[in-house]
JSON list of C-alpha atoms in Angstrom, two decimals:
[
{"chain": "A", "resi": 1, "resn": "MET", "atom": "CA", "xyz": [19.66, -118.30, 89.97]},
{"chain": "A", "resi": 2, "resn": "ASN", "atom": "CA", "xyz": [19.04, -115.74, 87.22]},
{"chain": "A", "resi": 3, "resn": "TYR", "atom": "CA", "xyz": [21.74, -114.57, 84.85]},
{"chain": "A", "resi": 4, "resn": "VAL", "atom": "CA", "xyz": [22.23, -111.51, 82.69]},
{"chain": "A", "resi": 5, "resn": "TYR", "atom": "CA", "xyz": [24.72, -112.22, 79.96]},
{"chain": "A", "resi": 6, "resn": "ILE", "atom": "CA", "xyz": [26.47, -110.65, 76.99]},
{"chain": "A", "resi": 7, "resn": "ILE", "atom": "CA", "xyz": [27.49, -112.79, 74.06]},
{"chain": "A", "resi": 8, "resn": "GLU", "atom": "CA", "xyz": [29.66, -111.88, 71.12]},
{"chain": "A", "resi": 9, "resn": "CYS", "atom": "CA", "xyz": [28.24, -113.04, 67.81]},
{"chain": "A", "resi": 10, "resn": "ILE", "atom": "CA", "xyz": [30.25, -114.31, 64.84]},
{"chain": "A", "resi": 11, "resn": "ASP", "atom": "CA", "xyz": [30.01, -110.84, 63.24]},
{"chain": "A", "resi": 12, "resn": "LYS", "atom": "CA", "xyz": [31.51, -109.27, 66.43]},
{"chain": "A", "resi": 13, "resn": "THR", "atom": "CA", "xyz": [28.20, -107.68, 67.47]},
{"chain": "A", "resi": 14, "resn": "LEU", "atom": "CA", "xyz": [27.09, -107.98, 71.08]},
{"chain": "A", "resi": 15, "resn": "TYR", "atom": "CA", "xyz": [23.79, -109.37, 72.35]},
{"chain": "A", "resi": 16, "resn": "THR", "atom": "CA", "xyz": [22.49, -109.03, 75.91]},
{"chain": "A", "resi": 17, "resn": "GLY", "atom": "CA", "xyz": [19.91, -111.34, 77.45]},
{"chain": "A", "resi": 18, "resn": "TRP", "atom": "CA", "xyz": [18.80, -113.03, 80.66]},
{"chain": "A", "resi": 19, "resn": "THR", "atom": "CA", "xyz": [18.16, -116.65, 81.56]},
{"chain": "A", "resi": 20, "resn": "THR", "atom": "CA", "xyz": [17.82, -119.08, 84.45]},
{"chain": "A", "resi": 21, "resn": "ASP", "atom": "CA", "xyz": [20.15, -121.61, 82.81]},
{"chain": "A", "resi": 22, "resn": "ILE", "atom": "CA", "xyz": [23.14, -119.99, 81.16]},
{"chain": "A", "resi": 23, "resn": "HIS", "atom": "CA", "xyz": [24.60, -123.22, 79.73]},
{"chain": "A", "resi": 24, "resn": "ARG", "atom": "CA", "xyz": [21.32, -124.17, 78.05]},
{"chain": "A", "resi": 25, "resn": "ARG", "atom": "CA", "xyz": [20.79, -120.66, 76.71]},
{"chain": "A", "resi": 26, "resn": "ILE", "atom": "CA", "xyz": [24.23, -120.34, 75.13]},
{"chain": "A", "resi": 27, "resn": "SER", "atom": "CA", "xyz": [23.73, -123.80, 73.60]},
{"chain": "A", "resi": 28, "resn": "GLU", "atom": "CA", "xyz": [20.39, -122.65, 72.15]},
{"chain": "A", "resi": 29, "resn": "HIS", "atom": "CA", "xyz": [22.03, -119.55, 70.66]},
{"chain": "A", "resi": 30, "resn": "ASN", "atom": "CA", "xyz": [24.72, -121.75, 69.10]},
{"chain": "A", "resi": 31, "resn": "GLN", "atom": "CA", "xyz": [22.12, -124.06, 67.57]},
{"chain": "A", "resi": 32, "resn": "GLY", "atom": "CA", "xyz": [20.27, -121.18, 65.92]},
{"chain": "A", "resi": 33, "resn": "LYS", "atom": "CA", "xyz": [17.38, -121.58, 68.36]},
{"chain": "A", "resi": 34, "resn": "GLY", "atom": "CA", "xyz": [18.11, -118.51, 70.47]},
{"chain": "A", "resi": 35, "resn": "ALA", "atom": "CA", "xyz": [16.84, -114.99, 70.02]},
{"chain": "A", "resi": 36, "resn": "LYS", "atom": "CA", "xyz": [15.84, -113.83, 66.56]},
{"chain": "A", "resi": 37, "resn": "TYR", "atom": "CA", "xyz": [18.87, -111.50, 66.51]},
{"chain": "A", "resi": 38, "resn": "THR", "atom": "CA", "xyz": [21.37, -114.32, 67.05]},
{"chain": "A", "resi": 39, "resn": "ARG", "atom": "CA", "xyz": [19.79, -116.90, 64.72]},
{"chain": "A", "resi": 40, "resn": "SER", "atom": "CA", "xyz": [21.82, -115.70, 61.77]},
{"chain": "A", "resi": 41, "resn": "ARG", "atom": "CA", "xyz": [24.87, -114.68, 63.80]},
{"chain": "A", "resi": 42, "resn": "TYR", "atom": "CA", "xyz": [26.07, -117.87, 65.47]},
{"chain": "A", "resi": 43, "resn": "PRO", "atom": "CA", "xyz": [28.26, -119.35, 66.77]},
{"chain": "A", "resi": 44, "resn": "VAL", "atom": "CA", "xyz": [28.31, -117.02, 69.74]},
{"chain": "A", "resi": 45, "resn": "LYS", "atom": "CA", "xyz": [30.76, -116.70, 72.63]},
{"chain": "A", "resi": 46, "resn": "LEU", "atom": "CA", "xyz": [29.86, -115.83, 76.21]},
{"chain": "A", "resi": 47, "resn": "VAL", "atom": "CA", "xyz": [31.90, -112.77, 77.18]},
{"chain": "A", "resi": 48, "resn": "TYR", "atom": "CA", "xyz": [30.16, -111.53, 80.34]},
{"chain": "A", "resi": 49, "resn": "PHE", "atom": "CA", "xyz": [27.57, -112.50, 82.92]},
{"chain": "A", "resi": 50, "resn": "GLU", "atom": "CA", "xyz": [26.11, -111.40, 86.23]},
{"chain": "A", "resi": 51, "resn": "GLU", "atom": "CA", "xyz": [24.08, -113.46, 88.73]},
{"chain": "A", "resi": 52, "resn": "TYR", "atom": "CA", "xyz": [20.86, -112.33, 90.39]},
{"chain": "A", "resi": 53, "resn": "THR", "atom": "CA", "xyz": [18.51, -113.95, 92.86]},
{"chain": "A", "resi": 54, "resn": "THR", "atom": "CA", "xyz": [15.26, -112.83, 91.23]},
{"chain": "A", "resi": 55, "resn": "LYS", "atom": "CA", "xyz": [13.98, -112.53, 87.68]},
{"chain": "A", "resi": 56, "resn": "GLN", "atom": "CA", "xyz": [12.98, -108.94, 88.42]},
{"chain": "A", "resi": 57, "resn": "GLU", "atom": "CA", "xyz": [16.56, -107.97, 89.32]},
{"chain": "A", "resi": 58, "resn": "ALA", "atom": "CA", "xyz": [17.93, -109.73, 86.25]},
{"chain": "A", "resi": 59, "resn": "THR", "atom": "CA", "xyz": [15.48, -108.18, 83.77]},
{"chain": "A", "resi": 60, "resn": "LYS", "atom": "CA", "xyz": [16.06, -104.74, 85.26]},
{"chain": "A", "resi": 61, "resn": "ARG", "atom": "CA", "xyz": [19.82, -105.13, 84.84]},
{"chain": "A", "resi": 62, "resn": "GLU", "atom": "CA", "xyz": [19.37, -106.54, 81.33]},
{"chain": "A", "resi": 63, "resn": "TYR", "atom": "CA", "xyz": [17.49, -103.37, 80.39]},
{"chain": "A", "resi": 64, "resn": "GLU", "atom": "CA", "xyz": [20.21, -101.19, 81.92]},
{"chain": "A", "resi": 65, "resn": "ILE", "atom": "CA", "xyz": [22.94, -102.98, 79.98]},
{"chain": "A", "resi": 66, "resn": "LYS", "atom": "CA", "xyz": [20.96, -102.76, 76.74]},
{"chain": "A", "resi": 67, "resn": "GLN", "atom": "CA", "xyz": [20.92, -98.98, 77.15]},
{"chain": "A", "resi": 68, "resn": "LEU", "atom": "CA", "xyz": [24.74, -98.85, 77.15]},
{"chain": "A", "resi": 69, "resn": "SER", "atom": "CA", "xyz": [26.72, -98.12, 74.01]},
{"chain": "A", "resi": 70, "resn": "ARG", "atom": "CA", "xyz": [28.94, -100.81, 72.53]},
{"chain": "A", "resi": 71, "resn": "LYS", "atom": "CA", "xyz": [31.97, -98.98, 73.91]},
{"chain": "A", "resi": 72, "resn": "GLU", "atom": "CA", "xyz": [30.46, -98.94, 77.41]},
{"chain": "A", "resi": 73, "resn": "LYS", "atom": "CA", "xyz": [29.62, -102.66, 77.20]},
{"chain": "A", "resi": 74, "resn": "LEU", "atom": "CA", "xyz": [33.17, -103.51, 76.14]},
{"chain": "A", "resi": 75, "resn": "LYS", "atom": "CA", "xyz": [34.51, -101.42, 78.99]},
{"chain": "A", "resi": 76, "resn": "LEU", "atom": "CA", "xyz": [32.14, -103.15, 81.43]},
{"chain": "A", "resi": 77, "resn": "PHE", "atom": "CA", "xyz": [33.41, -106.65, 80.84]},
{"chain": "A", "resi": 78, "resn": "SER", "atom": "CA", "xyz": [37.03, -105.87, 80.01]},
{"chain": "A", "resi": 79, "resn": "LYS", "atom": "CA", "xyz": [37.43, -103.73, 83.12]},
{"chain": "A", "resi": 80, "resn": "LEU", "atom": "CA", "xyz": [35.91, -106.30, 85.45]},
{"chain": "A", "resi": 81, "resn": "GLY", "atom": "CA", "xyz": [37.71, -109.23, 83.89]},
{"chain": "A", "resi": 82, "resn": "ASN", "atom": "CA", "xyz": [34.58, -111.37, 84.14]},
{"chain": "A", "resi": 83, "resn": "LEU", "atom": "CA", "xyz": [35.22, -114.84, 82.72]},
{"chain": "A", "resi": 84, "resn": "PRO", "atom": "CA", "xyz": [32.65, -117.24, 81.32]},
{"chain": "A", "resi": 85, "resn": "ILE", "atom": "CA", "xyz": [31.45, -119.95, 83.67]},
{"chain": "A", "resi": 86, "resn": "LYS", "atom": "CA", "xyz": [32.49, -123.49, 82.90]}
]
């Protein structure tokens, strides 16, 4: 499974990424080993995710989400009520 996710950083900024293992990736972000952007902005909190069968679908959707404004991203996950996976 491939995941597109949005995390909220400690400074309230949002970061969008994709991964095949969402638990591992969030853990990496929270250890300062994630993306360059999040290395100085952890701990992070998973606020939204979507599942895709292929990497191609996930990276396409990641790009689409990254084009959204902050307001549109907030509306995306607050409207859908998507909860983090356990």
